[in-house]
Tab-separated table of C-alpha atoms and ligand atoms in Angstrom:
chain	number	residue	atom	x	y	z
A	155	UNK	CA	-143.639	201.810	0.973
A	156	UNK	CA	-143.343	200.512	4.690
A	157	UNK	CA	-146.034	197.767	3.669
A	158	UNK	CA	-144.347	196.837	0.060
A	159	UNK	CA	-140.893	196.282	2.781
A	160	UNK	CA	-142.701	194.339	4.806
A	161	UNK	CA	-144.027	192.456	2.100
A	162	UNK	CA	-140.744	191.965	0.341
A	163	UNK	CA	-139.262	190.706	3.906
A	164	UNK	CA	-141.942	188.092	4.362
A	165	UNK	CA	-141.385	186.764	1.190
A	166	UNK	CA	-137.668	186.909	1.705
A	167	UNK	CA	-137.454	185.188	4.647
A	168	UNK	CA	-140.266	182.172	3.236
A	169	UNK	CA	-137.794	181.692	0.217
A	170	UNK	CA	-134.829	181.690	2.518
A	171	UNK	CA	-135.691	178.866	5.018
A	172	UNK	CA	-137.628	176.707	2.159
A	173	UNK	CA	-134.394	176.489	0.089
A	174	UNK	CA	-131.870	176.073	3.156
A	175	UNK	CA	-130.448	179.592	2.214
A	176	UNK	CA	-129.632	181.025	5.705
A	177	UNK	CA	-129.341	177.489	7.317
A	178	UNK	CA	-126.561	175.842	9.522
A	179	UNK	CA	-125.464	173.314	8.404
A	180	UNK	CA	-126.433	169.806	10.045
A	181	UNK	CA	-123.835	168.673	12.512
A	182	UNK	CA	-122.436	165.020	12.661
A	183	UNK	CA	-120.638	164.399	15.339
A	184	UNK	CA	-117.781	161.669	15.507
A	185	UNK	CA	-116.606	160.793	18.642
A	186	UNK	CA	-113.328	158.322	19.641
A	187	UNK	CA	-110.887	157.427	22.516
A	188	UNK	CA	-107.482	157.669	20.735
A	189	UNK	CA	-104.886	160.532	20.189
A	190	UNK	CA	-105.355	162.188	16.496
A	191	UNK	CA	-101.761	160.911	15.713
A	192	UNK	CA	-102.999	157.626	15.216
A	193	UNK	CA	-104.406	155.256	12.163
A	194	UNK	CA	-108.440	156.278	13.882
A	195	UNK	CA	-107.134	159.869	14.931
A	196	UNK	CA	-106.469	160.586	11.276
A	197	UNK	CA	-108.881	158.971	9.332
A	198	UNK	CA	-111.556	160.555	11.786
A	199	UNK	CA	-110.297	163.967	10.052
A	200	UNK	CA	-110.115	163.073	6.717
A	201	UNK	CA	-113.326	162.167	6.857
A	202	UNK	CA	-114.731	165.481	8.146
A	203	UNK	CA	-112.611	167.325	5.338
A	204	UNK	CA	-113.994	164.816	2.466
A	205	UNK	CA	-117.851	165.609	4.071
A	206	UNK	CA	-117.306	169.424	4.852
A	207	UNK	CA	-115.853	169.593	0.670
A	208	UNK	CA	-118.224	167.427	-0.875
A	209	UNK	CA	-121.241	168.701	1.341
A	210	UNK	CA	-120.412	172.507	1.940
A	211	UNK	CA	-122.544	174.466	3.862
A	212	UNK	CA	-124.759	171.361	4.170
A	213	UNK	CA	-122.941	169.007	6.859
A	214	UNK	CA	-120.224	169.587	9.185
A	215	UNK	CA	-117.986	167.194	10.991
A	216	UNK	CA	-117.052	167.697	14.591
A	217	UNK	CA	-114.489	165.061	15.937
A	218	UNK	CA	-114.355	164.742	19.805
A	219	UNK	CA	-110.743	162.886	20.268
A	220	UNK	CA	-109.526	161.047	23.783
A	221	UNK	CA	-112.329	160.287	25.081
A	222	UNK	CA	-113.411	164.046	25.261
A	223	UNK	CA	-117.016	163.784	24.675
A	224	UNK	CA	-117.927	160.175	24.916
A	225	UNK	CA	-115.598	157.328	26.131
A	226	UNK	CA	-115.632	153.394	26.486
A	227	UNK	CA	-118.165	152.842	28.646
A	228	UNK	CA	-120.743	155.332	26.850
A	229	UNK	CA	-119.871	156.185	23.320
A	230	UNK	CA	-122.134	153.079	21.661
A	231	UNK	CA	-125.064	154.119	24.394
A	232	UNK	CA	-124.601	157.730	23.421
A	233	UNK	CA	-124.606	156.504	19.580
A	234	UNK	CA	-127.954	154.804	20.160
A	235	UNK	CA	-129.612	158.276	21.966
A	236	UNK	CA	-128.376	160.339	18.299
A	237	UNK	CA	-125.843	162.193	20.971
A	238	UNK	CA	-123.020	161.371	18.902
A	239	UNK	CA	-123.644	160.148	14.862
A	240	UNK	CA	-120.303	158.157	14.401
A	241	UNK	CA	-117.720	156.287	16.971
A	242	UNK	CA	-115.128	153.711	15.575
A	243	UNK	CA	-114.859	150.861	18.880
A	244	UNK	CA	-112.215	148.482	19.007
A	245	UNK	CA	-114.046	145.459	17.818
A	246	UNK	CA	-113.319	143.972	21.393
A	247	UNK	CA	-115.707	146.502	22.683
A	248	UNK	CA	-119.638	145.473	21.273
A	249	UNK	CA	-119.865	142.530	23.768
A	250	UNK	CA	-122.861	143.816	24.745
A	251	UNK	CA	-124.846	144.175	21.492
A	252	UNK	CA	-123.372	140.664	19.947
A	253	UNK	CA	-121.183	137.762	20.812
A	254	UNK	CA	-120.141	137.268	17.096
A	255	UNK	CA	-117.658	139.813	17.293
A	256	UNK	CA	-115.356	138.335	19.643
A	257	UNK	CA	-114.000	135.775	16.912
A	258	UNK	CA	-111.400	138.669	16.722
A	259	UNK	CA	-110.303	138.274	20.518
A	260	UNK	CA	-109.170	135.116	19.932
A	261	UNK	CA	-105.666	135.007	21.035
A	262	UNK	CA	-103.123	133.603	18.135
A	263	UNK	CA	-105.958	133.261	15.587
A	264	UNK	CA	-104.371	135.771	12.578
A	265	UNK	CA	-100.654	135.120	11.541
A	266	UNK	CA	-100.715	138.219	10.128
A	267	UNK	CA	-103.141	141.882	8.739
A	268	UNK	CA	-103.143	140.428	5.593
A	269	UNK	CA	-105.027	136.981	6.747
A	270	UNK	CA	-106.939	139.767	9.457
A	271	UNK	CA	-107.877	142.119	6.166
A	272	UNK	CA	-108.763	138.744	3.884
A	273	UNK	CA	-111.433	137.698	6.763
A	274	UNK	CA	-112.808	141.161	7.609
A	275	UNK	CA	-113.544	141.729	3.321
A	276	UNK	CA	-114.673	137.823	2.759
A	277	UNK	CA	-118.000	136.903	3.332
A	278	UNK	CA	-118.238	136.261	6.998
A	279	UNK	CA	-116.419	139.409	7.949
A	280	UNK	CA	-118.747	141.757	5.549
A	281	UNK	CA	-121.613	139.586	7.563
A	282	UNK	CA	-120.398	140.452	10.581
A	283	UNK	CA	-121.325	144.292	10.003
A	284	UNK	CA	-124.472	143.787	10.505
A	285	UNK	CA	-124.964	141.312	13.372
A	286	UNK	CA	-126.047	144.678	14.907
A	287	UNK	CA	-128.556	146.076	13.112
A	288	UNK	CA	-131.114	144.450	15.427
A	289	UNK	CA	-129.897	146.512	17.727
A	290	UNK	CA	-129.790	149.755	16.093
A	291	UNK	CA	-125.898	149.709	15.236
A	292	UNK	CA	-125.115	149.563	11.725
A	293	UNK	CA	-121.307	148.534	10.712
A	294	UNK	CA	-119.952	150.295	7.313
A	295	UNK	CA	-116.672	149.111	7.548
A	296	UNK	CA	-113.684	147.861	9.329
A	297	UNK	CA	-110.712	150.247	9.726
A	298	UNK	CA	-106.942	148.632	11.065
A	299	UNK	CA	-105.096	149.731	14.161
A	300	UNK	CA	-102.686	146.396	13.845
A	301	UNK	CA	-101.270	143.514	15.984
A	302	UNK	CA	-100.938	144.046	20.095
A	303	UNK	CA	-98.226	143.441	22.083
A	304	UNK	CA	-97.941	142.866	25.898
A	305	UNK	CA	-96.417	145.298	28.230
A	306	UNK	CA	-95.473	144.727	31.739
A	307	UNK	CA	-92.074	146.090	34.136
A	308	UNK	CA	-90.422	142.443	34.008
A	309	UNK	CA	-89.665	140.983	30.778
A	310	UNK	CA	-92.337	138.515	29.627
A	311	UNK	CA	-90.815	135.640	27.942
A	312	UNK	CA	-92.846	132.625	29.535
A	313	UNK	CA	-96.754	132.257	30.068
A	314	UNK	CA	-95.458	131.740	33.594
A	315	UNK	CA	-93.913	134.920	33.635
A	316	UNK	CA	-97.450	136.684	33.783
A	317	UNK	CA	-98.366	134.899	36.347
A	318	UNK	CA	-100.232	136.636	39.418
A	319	UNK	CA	-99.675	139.799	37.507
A	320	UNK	CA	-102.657	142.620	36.442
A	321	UNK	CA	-103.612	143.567	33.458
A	322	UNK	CA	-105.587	145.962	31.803
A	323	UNK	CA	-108.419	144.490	29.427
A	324	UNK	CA	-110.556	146.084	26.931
A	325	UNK	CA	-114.193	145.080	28.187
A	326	UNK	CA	-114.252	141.660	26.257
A	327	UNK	CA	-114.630	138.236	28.126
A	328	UNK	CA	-112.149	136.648	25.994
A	329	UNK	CA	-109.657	138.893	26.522
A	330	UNK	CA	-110.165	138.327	30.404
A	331	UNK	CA	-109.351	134.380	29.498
A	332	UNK	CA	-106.817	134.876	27.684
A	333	UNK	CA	-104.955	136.102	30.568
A	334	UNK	CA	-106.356	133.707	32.859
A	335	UNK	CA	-105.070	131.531	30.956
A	336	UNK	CA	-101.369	132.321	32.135
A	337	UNK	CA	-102.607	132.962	35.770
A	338	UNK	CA	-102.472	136.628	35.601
A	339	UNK	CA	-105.638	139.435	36.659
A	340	UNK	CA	-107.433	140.361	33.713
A	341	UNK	CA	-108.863	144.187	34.637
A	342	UNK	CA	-111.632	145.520	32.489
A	343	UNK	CA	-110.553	149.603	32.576
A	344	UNK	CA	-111.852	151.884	29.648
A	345	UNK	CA	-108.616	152.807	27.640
A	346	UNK	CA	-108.685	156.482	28.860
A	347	UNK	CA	-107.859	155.655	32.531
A	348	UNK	CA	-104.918	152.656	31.304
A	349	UNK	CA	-102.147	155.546	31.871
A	350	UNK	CA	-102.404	156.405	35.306
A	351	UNK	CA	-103.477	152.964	36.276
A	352	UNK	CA	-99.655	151.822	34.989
A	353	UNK	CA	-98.314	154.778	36.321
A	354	UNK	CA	-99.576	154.382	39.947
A	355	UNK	CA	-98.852	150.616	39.628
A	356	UNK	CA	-102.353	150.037	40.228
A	357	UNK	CA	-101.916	146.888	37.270
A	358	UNK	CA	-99.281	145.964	36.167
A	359	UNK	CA	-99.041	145.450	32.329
A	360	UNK	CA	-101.309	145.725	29.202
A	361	UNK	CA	-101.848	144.277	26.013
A	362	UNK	CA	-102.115	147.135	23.110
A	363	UNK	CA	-100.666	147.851	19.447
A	364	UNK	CA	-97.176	149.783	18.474
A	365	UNK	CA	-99.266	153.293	17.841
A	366	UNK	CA	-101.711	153.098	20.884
A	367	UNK	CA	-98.329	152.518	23.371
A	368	UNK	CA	-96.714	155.230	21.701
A	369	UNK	CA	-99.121	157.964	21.348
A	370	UNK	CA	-100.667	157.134	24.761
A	371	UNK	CA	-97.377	157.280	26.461
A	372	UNK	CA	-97.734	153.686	27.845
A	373	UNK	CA	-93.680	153.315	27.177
A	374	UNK	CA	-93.091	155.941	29.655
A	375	UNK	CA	-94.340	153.586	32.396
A	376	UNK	CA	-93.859	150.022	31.175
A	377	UNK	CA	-90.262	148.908	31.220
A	378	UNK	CA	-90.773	146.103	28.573
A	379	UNK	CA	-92.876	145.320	25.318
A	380	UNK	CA	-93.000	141.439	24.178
A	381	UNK	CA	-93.274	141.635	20.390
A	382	UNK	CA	-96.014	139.064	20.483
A	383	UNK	CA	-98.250	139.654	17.704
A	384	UNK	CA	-100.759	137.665	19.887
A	385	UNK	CA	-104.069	139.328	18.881
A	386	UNK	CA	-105.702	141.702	16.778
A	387	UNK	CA	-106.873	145.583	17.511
A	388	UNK	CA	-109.028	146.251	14.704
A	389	UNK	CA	-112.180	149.071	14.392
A	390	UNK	CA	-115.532	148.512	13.268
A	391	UNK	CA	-116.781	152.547	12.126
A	392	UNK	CA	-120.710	152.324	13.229
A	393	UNK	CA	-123.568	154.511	13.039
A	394	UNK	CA	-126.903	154.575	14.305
A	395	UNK	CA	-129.636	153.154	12.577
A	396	UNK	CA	-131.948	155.723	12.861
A	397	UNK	CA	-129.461	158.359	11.948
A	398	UNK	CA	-128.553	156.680	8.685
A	399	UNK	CA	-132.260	155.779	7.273
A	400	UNK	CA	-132.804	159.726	8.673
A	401	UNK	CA	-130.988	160.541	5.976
A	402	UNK	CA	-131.615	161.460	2.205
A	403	UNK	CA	-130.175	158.959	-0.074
A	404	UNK	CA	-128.413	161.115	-2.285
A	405	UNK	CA	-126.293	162.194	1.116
A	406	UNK	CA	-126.058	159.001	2.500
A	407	UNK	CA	-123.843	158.063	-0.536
A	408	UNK	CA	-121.505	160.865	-0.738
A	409	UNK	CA	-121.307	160.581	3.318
A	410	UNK	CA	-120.189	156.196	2.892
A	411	UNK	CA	-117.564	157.361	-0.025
A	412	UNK	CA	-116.244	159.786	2.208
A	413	UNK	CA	-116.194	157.509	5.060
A	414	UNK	CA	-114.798	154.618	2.366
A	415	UNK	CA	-111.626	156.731	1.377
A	416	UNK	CA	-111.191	158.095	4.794
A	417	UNK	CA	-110.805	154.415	6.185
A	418	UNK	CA	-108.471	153.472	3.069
A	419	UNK	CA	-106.174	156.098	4.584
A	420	UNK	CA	-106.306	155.484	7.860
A	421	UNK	CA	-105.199	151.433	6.888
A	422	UNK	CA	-102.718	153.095	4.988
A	423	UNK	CA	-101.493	155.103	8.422
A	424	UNK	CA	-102.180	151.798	10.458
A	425	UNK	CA	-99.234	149.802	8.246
A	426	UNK	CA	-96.904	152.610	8.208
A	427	UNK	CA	-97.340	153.737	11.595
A	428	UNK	CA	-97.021	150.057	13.325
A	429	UNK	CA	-93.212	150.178	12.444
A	430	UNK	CA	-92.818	153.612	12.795
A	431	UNK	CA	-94.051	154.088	16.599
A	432	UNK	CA	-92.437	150.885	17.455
A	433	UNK	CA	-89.039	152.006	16.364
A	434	UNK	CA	-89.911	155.528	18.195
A	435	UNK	CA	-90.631	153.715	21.584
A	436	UNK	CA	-87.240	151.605	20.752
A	437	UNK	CA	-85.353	155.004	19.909
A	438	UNK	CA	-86.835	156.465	23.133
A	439	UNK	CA	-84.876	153.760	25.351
A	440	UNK	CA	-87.682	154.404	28.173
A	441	UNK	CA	-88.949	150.713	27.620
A	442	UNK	CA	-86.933	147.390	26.014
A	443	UNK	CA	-88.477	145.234	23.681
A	444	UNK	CA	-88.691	141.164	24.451
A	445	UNK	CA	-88.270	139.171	21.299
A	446	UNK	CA	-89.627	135.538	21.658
A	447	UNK	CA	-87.687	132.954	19.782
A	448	UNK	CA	-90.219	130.281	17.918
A	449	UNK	CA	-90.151	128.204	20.746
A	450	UNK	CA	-90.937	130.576	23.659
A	451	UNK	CA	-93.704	131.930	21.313
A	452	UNK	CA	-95.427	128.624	21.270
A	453	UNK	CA	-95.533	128.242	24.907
A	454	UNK	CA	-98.064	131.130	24.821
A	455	UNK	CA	-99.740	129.509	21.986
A	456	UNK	CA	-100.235	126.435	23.700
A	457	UNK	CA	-101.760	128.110	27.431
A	458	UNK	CA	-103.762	130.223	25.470
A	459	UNK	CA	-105.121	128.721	22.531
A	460	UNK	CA	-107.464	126.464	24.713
A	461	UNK	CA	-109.763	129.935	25.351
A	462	UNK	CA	-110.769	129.520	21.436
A	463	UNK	CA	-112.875	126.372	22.793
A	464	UNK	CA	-114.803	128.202	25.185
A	465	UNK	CA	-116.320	130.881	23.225
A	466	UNK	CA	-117.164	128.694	20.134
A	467	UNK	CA	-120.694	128.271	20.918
A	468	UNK	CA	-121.275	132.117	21.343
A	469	UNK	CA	-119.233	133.095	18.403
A	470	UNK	CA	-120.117	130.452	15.902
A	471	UNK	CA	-117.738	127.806	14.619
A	472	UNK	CA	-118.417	128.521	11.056
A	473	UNK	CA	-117.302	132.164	11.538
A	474	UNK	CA	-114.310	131.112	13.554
A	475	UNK	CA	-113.581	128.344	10.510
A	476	UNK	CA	-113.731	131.294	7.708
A	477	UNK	CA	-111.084	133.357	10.332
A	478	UNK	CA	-108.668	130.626	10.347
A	479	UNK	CA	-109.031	130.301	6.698
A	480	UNK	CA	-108.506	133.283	6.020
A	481	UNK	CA	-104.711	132.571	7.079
A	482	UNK	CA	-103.724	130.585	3.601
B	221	LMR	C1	-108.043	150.160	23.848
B	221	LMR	O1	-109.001	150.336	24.601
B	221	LMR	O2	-106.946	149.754	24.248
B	221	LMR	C2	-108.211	150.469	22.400
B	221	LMR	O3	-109.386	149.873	21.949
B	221	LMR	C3	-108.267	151.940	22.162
B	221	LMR	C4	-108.529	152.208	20.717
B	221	LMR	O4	-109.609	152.680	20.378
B	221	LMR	O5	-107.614	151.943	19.918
């Protein structure tokens, strides 16, 4: 009878790891800078609930907010060594793997996220997902934040009033011009250490949207906001190439549905929360806002807009053409 056990084990335990029985499930991890109150926070966990229902047992999610587990300067790196199978950059932040991108730097380029949206779903936007994939990043989709604002502790209302003054940059050239262009310090900080920078006065001002100010507590340390609308802060989702041929097809599709309804509701969250955390920081009275009136607005137009020149080689005239298009 001891034999006949042993027997009945063996075969047990053959069935049991040849049909997955007794397996973990397969662990993708998902890894971002932000707070989980925000449009990336929240789709980030929608998309592990849509995986862990539609995949049970199979696949799990982990999501590694704030910079936990990777940050700015390592998340894409750690993407490319399979430490991490999903991070959502800023699309100021793939400088490094192509120049293409920075069309969306451009200062005073989109009147509006409905031109932004238009552009990012046309042609040259859907393009622009995979001017990667050389690389090993593959782009499967765009997700909003929303517009940015500046921030400083004296009211910006002229170009010249930013003069000599520092301020944080995501890691994108164009962004540094852009405030060269007014005279001020561009400093290239990964968005994790931008509190305590403001807070020790180390710089001076930033540039960021309505939900990234108020879930990051920027308000509590910069006495003013211009409402600017001067740029765009805008995700591309990426994975790694290897990771997504790695897997079987029939996943692969259930895993890009869930990740296409979990962005739908995080652009949702972006729209809604862009008034929402604005009025918030306004309700707060810890930091005024600075309205520009249509001419004081084109001042900044006019010192800035020149930076569009510079970069039109690297980015590619036709894709900046389609961008401004994508305004009408
Ligand atoms: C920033 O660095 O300011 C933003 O890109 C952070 C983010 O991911 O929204």
């Amino acid at each position: 009878p001891l034999k006949t056990l042993v027997k009945m084990l063996a075969v047990a335990s053959v069935f049991a790891t040849s049909f997955n029985v007794f397996a973990e499930p397969i662990e993708i991890k998902f890894s971002h800078v932000v707070a989980e109150n925000t449009p990336k926070g929240q789709m980030a966990l929608k998309f592990k609930e849509l995986v862990e229902q539609r995949l049970p047992g199979e696949y799990k999610v982990s999501v590694f907010p704030n910079s936990q587990l990777f940050g700015d300067n390592n998340e894409l790196a750690a993407l490319l060594l399979n430490d991490v199978q999903f991070v959502a950059p800023s699309l100021s932040k793939f400088e490094r793997y192509t120049k293409r991108l920075q069309v969306f730097d451009l200062p005073f380029l989109f009147n509006d996220m409905d031109a932004v949206n238009r552009f990012q779903q046309g042609e040259a936007g859907q393009t622009l997902l995979n001017s990667m994939t050389r690389k090993g990043i593959v782009g499967l989709g765009y997700l909003h934040n929303g517009l940015k604002q500046f921030s400083a502790n004296t009211p910006l209302k002229n170009p010249s009033d930013a003069n000599g003054l520092k301020f944080r940059v995501m890691a994108s050239d164009v962004l540094a011009a852009q405030f060269d262009a007014v005279g001020a310090i561009p400093v290239k900080k990964p968005f994790s250490e931008v509190f305590t920078l403001l807070q020790t006065r180390a710089i001076d001002g930033q540039e960021n949207t309505w939900s990234n100010t108020y879930s990051q507590k920027f308000y509590e340390v910069q006495s003013q906001i211009t409402e600017s609308n001067h740029g765009v802060l805008d995700y591309m989702v990426v994975t790694s190439d290897t990771f997504w041929k790695g897997l079987p097809a029939d996943k692969r599709k259930i895993i890009k549905e869930a990740l296409d309804e979990s962005i739908a509701l995080g652009n949702k969250i972006a729209a809604e929360k862009d008034n929402q955390d604005k009025q918030l920081i306004l309700d707060s009275k810890r930091s005024q806002l600075v309205t520009l009136t249509p001419a004081e607005r084109q001042k900044w137009v006019d010192v800035m807009k020149p930076v569009w020149a510079k970069f039109e080689e690297q980015i590619g005239k036709d894709v900046i053409e389609a961008a401004v298009a994508a305004n009408k």
